[in-house]
Amino acid sequence: MTIDHHKQSFWTKYVFSTDHKIIGIQYGITSLVWLLFGFVLMMIMRYQLAYPESPIPFVGGLIGEGGILPSEMYNSLGAMHGTIMIFLGVVPLAFGAFGNYFVPLQIGAIDMAFPKLNAASYWMYFLGSVIMGIGFFVPGGAANSGWTSYPPLADIATTGQTVWLFGMVMLITSSLLGSINILATVIQLRTEGMTWMKLPIFVWTQFITAFLLLLAFPPLEAAGVLQLMDRLAGTSFFMPSGLVVSGEVLTNAGGGSPLLWQHLFWFLAHPEVYVLILPAFGIVTEVIANNTRKPIQGYKSLVYSMVFLGFMSFVVWAHHMYLTGMGTSIGAFFQTTTMIISIPSVVILTALLLSLWGGSIRFNTPMLFALGFLPMFGIGGLTGLPLGLAAADIHLHDTYYVIGHFHYIVAPGTIFALFAGIYYWFPKMTGKRTNEMLGKLHFFFSFIFMNGVFMPMFIQGLAGVSRRLWDGGEIYAHAADVLYLNEVMSVSAWLLGLSQLFFIINMIISLKGEKTGEANPWDATTLDWTDTTSPPLGHGNFEKVPTVYCGPYEYSVPGSKEDFTPQSKKG
Amino acid sequence: MDIPFTVKNRPDTGLYNGKLGVWLFLASEVMLFGGLFSAYVFLRTGVDSWPVGADILNVPLATLNTMFLITSSVTMVMSWASLKLNDFKKFKLYAGLTLLLACLFLVVKYFEYTAKFDHHLFPSTNNFLGIYFTMTGLHVLHVIGGIFVIYYYWRKFDHNHRTLINNIFCALFLVAIFTNWDEGIKGYETTNGLISIVLLLVALVSSRKEQFKLKTKYLILGTFFVGALGIFNFHGTGYYLFLFLGLLAIADSFIFKSNTTYESDPEHFTNRIEIVGLYWHFVDLVWIFLFPVLYLL
Amino acid sequence: MTPEEVKHHIKTYVLVFVALAFLTVVTVAISYLDLSVRPAVILALIVASIKGSLVACYFMHLIDEKVTIYWTLLATVAMFMVLMFVPLGTMLNHTQM
Amino acid sequence: MLEILQKLGLPKVSASTQGPGIDHTISLTHWLMLILFIGWGIFFIYTLIRFRSSNNPKAEYAGVRNHYSSYLEVAVAVIEIGLLFGFAFPIWASRVNDVPVGPEVVEIRVVGQQFAWNIHYPGSDGVFGKTSLDLVDEAENPIGIDRSDDFAKDDIFTVNQMHIPVNTPINILLSTKDVIHNFKLPELRVSQDAIPGMEIPVWFEATMTSEEFLKTTEGTGREGKGFEIACAQLCGLGHYRMKGFLTVHNDEGYSAWLQKELEYLEEEEDDDWGDDEW
Ligand code: HEA
Ligand code: HEA
Ligand code: CUA
Ligand SMILES: [Cu+2]
């Protein structure tokens, strides 16, 4: 045994650890807490939407006068919900936690390429998230210009926006360190025999995600610095001259352009949405292959599609900006690229669907979440198509249709995939099993209520109801016929919240439970299951670093005794 | 168990981890400065008139600065080559030159900035100056980062040098204090200043003696804090210099532990210098574009 | 790398340094010619690109680097170009005031 | 499909010349989406049932070996190309490029601000008068019309109330005083961001008067409420209440309204004069 056994204090072992597994768990816990927090913000907002201007139960006292949510606070909760869910919740969970924990295990590496950088990345994220949280306590409340922070609104917003910008700069730096680490790890530390085409799809998705983060995030960092300059040093990068805000003529020098921010922001934020979905594809692929007991259909086409998707995601960003007055030729360019990028998604989804054919499908909790992911992502992705056609987007832009579109992808999509991942890898991380009954209840209730929250959004969106409306559209006549849906959605959201209790309770009792001692409870093939114990050993991961002989999804190989052939098995 | 390929190249990629890592980092840096260049182009094409950099900025000084950076780049690569030839003395010489040139760059930049401020030219004056200060400011941060890193590798391992550095710091402290002497002379500030000076002198003397080494660092730290009390008295630029040097002294004494990589693993050390060099050349490269774009066009 | 090779490298470094210094003078000189904006920009960028390539190729040894790094940089350069020029495209195409 | 979408919420009225084209694009796209979803969905459910482990204990290594899925993927691509070239591009080009000019075109300046729509008509001379930042006065003159300018004398200015004639090309010159807003007429399928520092033309032609529209709303939740101007871009704490009203007149109605406004303007001037005298 070559594993380090030297004594470590609690602090170096669990807090300032450089072990990728501990860091992964740190990422996981922090991001789950933020996810829950982001969700709570939204449950508060949904109360105002369902029952405008009535006092909010339970938390009303925190909110202030009469417990009614004021409109500026609605805006700030909305902006923070978006920011928290994306930058503090899903990305750190999907990329920071799962990526950190399982990429080295799946490629047979003993740790990440740069363990210290890894810890730095987590602490940077932690600090950034604390800064984001501080935003709630500054005068004027947290950032309230939407997660998109469009100037000039964001330039003239309250102090919370400055805090938001500092938080973002920290988070971006953290992501950069994390992505460098994942890239270097995958390129340099693959074990013997682990060629590119033998990598599990999960590793591929993390790899491409890391590339997206590496190249797309820095321009937002630049934009963030420019906006900070606008706010703190009085520059006017995003402000033309001659603005009159509440009767006061602004005295800034002018000459800037609000569209510059939008370009730099969406240059990140479109690739970012693929950052949200690619790891989900990866997890779902692992779970589906494992539970159909057969290889994934079209491994190569999956890989190529994902690489292509990653590449294309850099040239579609202006589909968020059709209505900024875009001309025809550049409009045509972005519409075309947007349609092109939908094709690899179709290919990926089709490959996953076809993988089910001929399988021997086990419906356990992770599989249910993975299966739930497919049609939900389907709905979300398909509703992206009308948005991608500028002509249709004229009516749908910035309505609840858009909100419905992306929530179908990120909530019953990505979040389900993340749940699938948590249930699937829980035995790996803890050596214990989760409760199937509670897991299934969690799935079915979440599935129903997710649809209850998001399906009506398409209806409201088609009616032309704008997003980010404090009164849920009550003031507008064109919303009158669909207003009743606000209550439906809100009640679903709260029930969705309650359904999460199954998850939380499940986690608590399972963590308290006995270790099962099984290393490979799902009969899986990848190295994370077959060459390590559960939970994996401390620093070092493997008793003996494995060598890889076959592809990642060799299930039910004809002529072999067992229905799975581990990657490290000769033969 | 050690992580593989931290020193040796992985056979199929031909790279060690650090080198790949730094190139990935530089890729992200390209995009960071890319965002700013993109902003520059976007803003400039969006308006009718745009000042010519040369009318506002000081081209001769910037040319001098360009020369400093280019030279520092070549000394940097020479320092790495010296290590490859196992000539440690030469390494020290070249890396030291690099540091010196980088510091000169900062000094020139400092005068450029203050000259602008004196003429009431601020980032808020117009977008040209805004982008000028943002881009060069970010570049300066990169230079400072580079100085720290190079210094980190340059100063370790040699005890005599270490003491020398401490002495230089002390001397700089004195300069910092004397530049503010006229302001700090009155009332209790004087005591403050005097305590600093006494402490510094002790530090200066003691740092020459090996056995006082440990005490030196506490003394320097103490000086810093006493001096920091004087922040309220010191105004103007000398104060910032003072603060900066104080920070450096702390960093020098505490953060940077004595490192013996070169003795134990010269190859590892050489690799690290290669990585630092790559970063440093990149900083130079950015300047090569910033210079014409901001000053000449 | 053998000592011979390193020595050879050092010669190149010195040459590159001379070229860089020379080109710096050239850029500054060009700027005093008072060309109109377009040729001035093009010339200045050409010179800067040459200088940049010299630094990248020789000081940073890109001239004989490994494929992994070439691929990384290729992707980066592609995205950099997109970032530089596509926003410009949308703006020139925007219905202006 | 259009009917289904209208049942679902899409406003039944599409009261401008571009409206039906946009609706058509939306409904065709939804056909594509529905077919894909149902097709894939049926396959999905069928597979799940047929290949459940209790029914099919031994998985098949080889999986699907035909290429139908590739053909389907190509088909999706082809349909998308069709949507692009057949609908999205031409509609977009017409919206952006075919800005109408000529004497019959009604030009209106719309200036967004937190949280109202300022509407500025050139008046009978058809030329917008000067505006100036110095004259901006939130209560009296939000966009700073310079009444001393000859062209400005007859300019009509309203807040949150827009009047237009039916079946006439309208060209809105859209700008904003402060932050980004979005000028949206949901029933006319018109929507455009107002970007600070830019004046963007938005053109359309209403095909239905407010009166006709009100008839269609009878018996629905919005009975008695006419066309609206919505703000569809977050613009601050009052974003939700930034609402204007649009009245589409027939020709006589429009002229009558114009006439009334001009008279009102003159009266007001008299008033002003009187005030000064007093
Ligand atoms: C993970 C997140 C994610 C993903 C993957 C996508 C994917 C896509 N998005 Fe989305 N999008 C967002 C997140 C995402 N988006 C967000 C957050 C916003 C709003 C931001 C804001 O303004 O705040 C947004 C907004 C947005 C807009 C701007 C709308 C507007 O503001 O007016 C547009 C326009 O083109 C668009 C298009 C698309 C397209 C064409 C895809 C395509 O890639 C989708 C391709 C997928 C498919 C075509 C599905 C294939 C399905 C099948 C084959 C059927 C399967 C069926 C069964 C299994 C039964 N999106
Ligand atoms: C990843 C991104 C993400 C996710 C997952 C979600 C999830 C949800 N979102 Fe959000 N949303 C956004 C990103 C996201 N959202 C963005 C970007 C915006 C736009 C903001 C803007 O306008 O600027 C937005 C806006 C937005 C709006 C529109 C507000 C408006 O325009 O006024 C609404 C309205 O209902 C909404 C609702 C919800 C709901 C009900 C969920 C639910 O699905 C939430 C479900 C959550 C969970 C299921 C989490 C469960 C976690 C746990 C149970 C953890 C347990 C913890 C431990 C064990 C420690 N969201
Ligand atoms: Cu104006 Cu929203
Ligand atoms: Cu997008």
Short mmCIF file of N, CA, C and O in Angstrom, two decimals, chain B residues 177-208:
data_model
loop_
_atom_site.label_atom_id
_atom_site.label_comp_id
_atom_site.label_asym_id
_atom_site.label_seq_id
_atom_site.Cartn_x
_atom_site.Cartn_y
_atom_site.Cartn_z
N ILE B 177 10.12 56.98 4.92
CA ILE B 177 9.82 57.79 6.09
C ILE B 177 10.35 59.20 5.91
O ILE B 177 9.67 60.18 6.19
N PHE B 178 11.56 59.30 5.37
CA PHE B 178 12.11 60.64 5.22
C PHE B 178 11.35 61.47 4.21
O PHE B 178 11.25 62.67 4.35
N THR B 179 10.80 60.80 3.19
CA THR B 179 10.04 61.60 2.23
C THR B 179 8.82 62.21 2.89
O THR B 179 8.27 63.17 2.41
N ASN B 180 8.39 61.61 3.97
CA ASN B 180 7.23 62.15 4.64
C ASN B 180 7.60 62.89 5.90
O ASN B 180 6.75 63.22 6.70
N TRP B 181 8.90 63.12 6.03
CA TRP B 181 9.36 63.65 7.30
C TRP B 181 8.71 64.99 7.63
O TRP B 181 8.27 65.23 8.73
N ASP B 182 8.63 65.85 6.64
CA ASP B 182 8.13 67.18 6.93
C ASP B 182 6.69 67.13 7.43
O ASP B 182 6.26 67.96 8.20
N GLU B 183 5.97 66.11 6.98
CA GLU B 183 4.59 66.02 7.45
C GLU B 183 4.52 65.33 8.80
O GLU B 183 3.61 65.57 9.58
N GLY B 184 5.44 64.43 9.02
CA GLY B 184 5.35 63.62 10.22
C GLY B 184 6.11 64.22 11.41
O GLY B 184 6.16 63.63 12.47
N ILE B 185 6.68 65.40 11.22
CA ILE B 185 7.59 65.92 12.22
C ILE B 185 6.92 66.39 13.49
O ILE B 185 7.50 66.36 14.56
N LYS B 186 5.67 66.77 13.36
CA LYS B 186 5.04 67.43 14.50
C LYS B 186 4.40 66.42 15.46
O LYS B 186 3.96 65.36 15.08
N GLY B 187 4.36 66.81 16.71
CA GLY B 187 3.61 66.09 17.74
C GLY B 187 4.00 64.63 17.85
O GLY B 187 5.16 64.27 17.69
N TYR B 188 3.04 63.82 18.13
CA TYR B 188 3.38 62.44 18.42
C TYR B 188 3.78 61.66 17.18
O TYR B 188 4.33 60.59 17.25
N GLU B 189 3.49 62.23 16.02
CA GLU B 189 3.96 61.59 14.81
C GLU B 189 5.47 61.43 14.85
O GLU B 189 6.03 60.48 14.31
N THR B 190 6.09 62.41 15.48
CA THR B 190 7.54 62.36 15.56
C THR B 190 7.99 61.11 16.31
O THR B 190 8.84 60.36 15.85
N THR B 191 7.34 60.87 17.43
CA THR B 191 7.68 59.68 18.19
C THR B 191 7.48 58.45 17.33
O THR B 191 8.31 57.55 17.30
N ASN B 192 6.37 58.47 16.68
CA ASN B 192 6.06 57.38 15.78
C ASN B 192 7.18 57.14 14.80
O ASN B 192 7.71 56.04 14.64
N GLY B 193 7.55 58.22 14.14
CA GLY B 193 8.61 58.13 13.15
C GLY B 193 9.91 57.66 13.80
O GLY B 193 10.61 56.79 13.27
N LEU B 194 10.18 58.22 14.99
CA LEU B 194 11.43 57.86 15.64
C LEU B 194 11.46 56.39 16.00
O LEU B 194 12.44 55.69 15.75
N ILE B 195 10.33 55.90 16.56
CA ILE B 195 10.29 54.48 16.89
C ILE B 195 10.55 53.66 15.65
O ILE B 195 11.35 52.72 15.65
N SER B 196 9.91 54.02 14.56
CA SER B 196 10.13 53.29 13.33
C SER B 196 11.59 53.26 12.99
O SER B 196 12.16 52.22 12.64
N ILE B 197 12.20 54.43 13.08
CA ILE B 197 13.59 54.50 12.65
C ILE B 197 14.48 53.64 13.54
O ILE B 197 15.32 52.89 13.05
N VAL B 198 14.24 53.74 14.84
CA VAL B 198 15.05 52.93 15.73
C VAL B 198 14.88 51.46 15.40
O VAL B 198 15.87 50.72 15.23
N LEU B 199 13.62 51.07 15.26
CA LEU B 199 13.37 49.66 14.93
C LEU B 199 14.06 49.27 13.65
O LEU B 199 14.65 48.20 13.53
N LEU B 200 13.97 50.16 12.70
CA LEU B 200 14.58 49.86 11.41
C LEU B 200 16.09 49.71 11.53
O LEU B 200 16.68 48.81 10.94
N LEU B 201 16.66 50.60 12.28
CA LEU B 201 18.11 50.52 12.42
C LEU B 201 18.49 49.19 13.06
O LEU B 201 19.40 48.51 12.60
N VAL B 202 17.72 48.83 14.09
CA VAL B 202 18.00 47.54 14.72
C VAL B 202 17.86 46.43 13.70
O VAL B 202 18.70 45.53 13.60
N ALA B 203 16.78 46.54 12.93
CA ALA B 203 16.56 45.52 11.92
C ALA B 203 17.72 45.47 10.95
O ALA B 203 18.21 44.40 10.60
N LEU B 204 18.13 46.64 10.54
CA LEU B 204 19.22 46.72 9.58
C LEU B 204 20.47 46.02 10.10
O LEU B 204 21.07 45.19 9.42
N VAL B 205 20.79 46.39 11.31
CA VAL B 205 22.01 45.83 11.89
C VAL B 205 21.85 44.33 12.09
O VAL B 205 22.68 43.52 11.67
N SER B 206 20.72 43.97 12.71
CA SER B 206 20.57 42.55 13.05
C SER B 206 20.47 41.67 11.83
O SER B 206 20.87 40.51 11.85
N SER B 207 19.91 42.20 10.76
CA SER B 207 19.72 41.34 9.60
C SER B 207 21.06 40.95 8.99
O SER B 207 21.14 40.06 8.16
N ARG B 208 22.10 41.64 9.40
CA ARG B 208 23.42 41.25 8.88
C ARG B 208 23.94 40.00 9.58
O ARG B 208 24.85 39.36 9.13
#
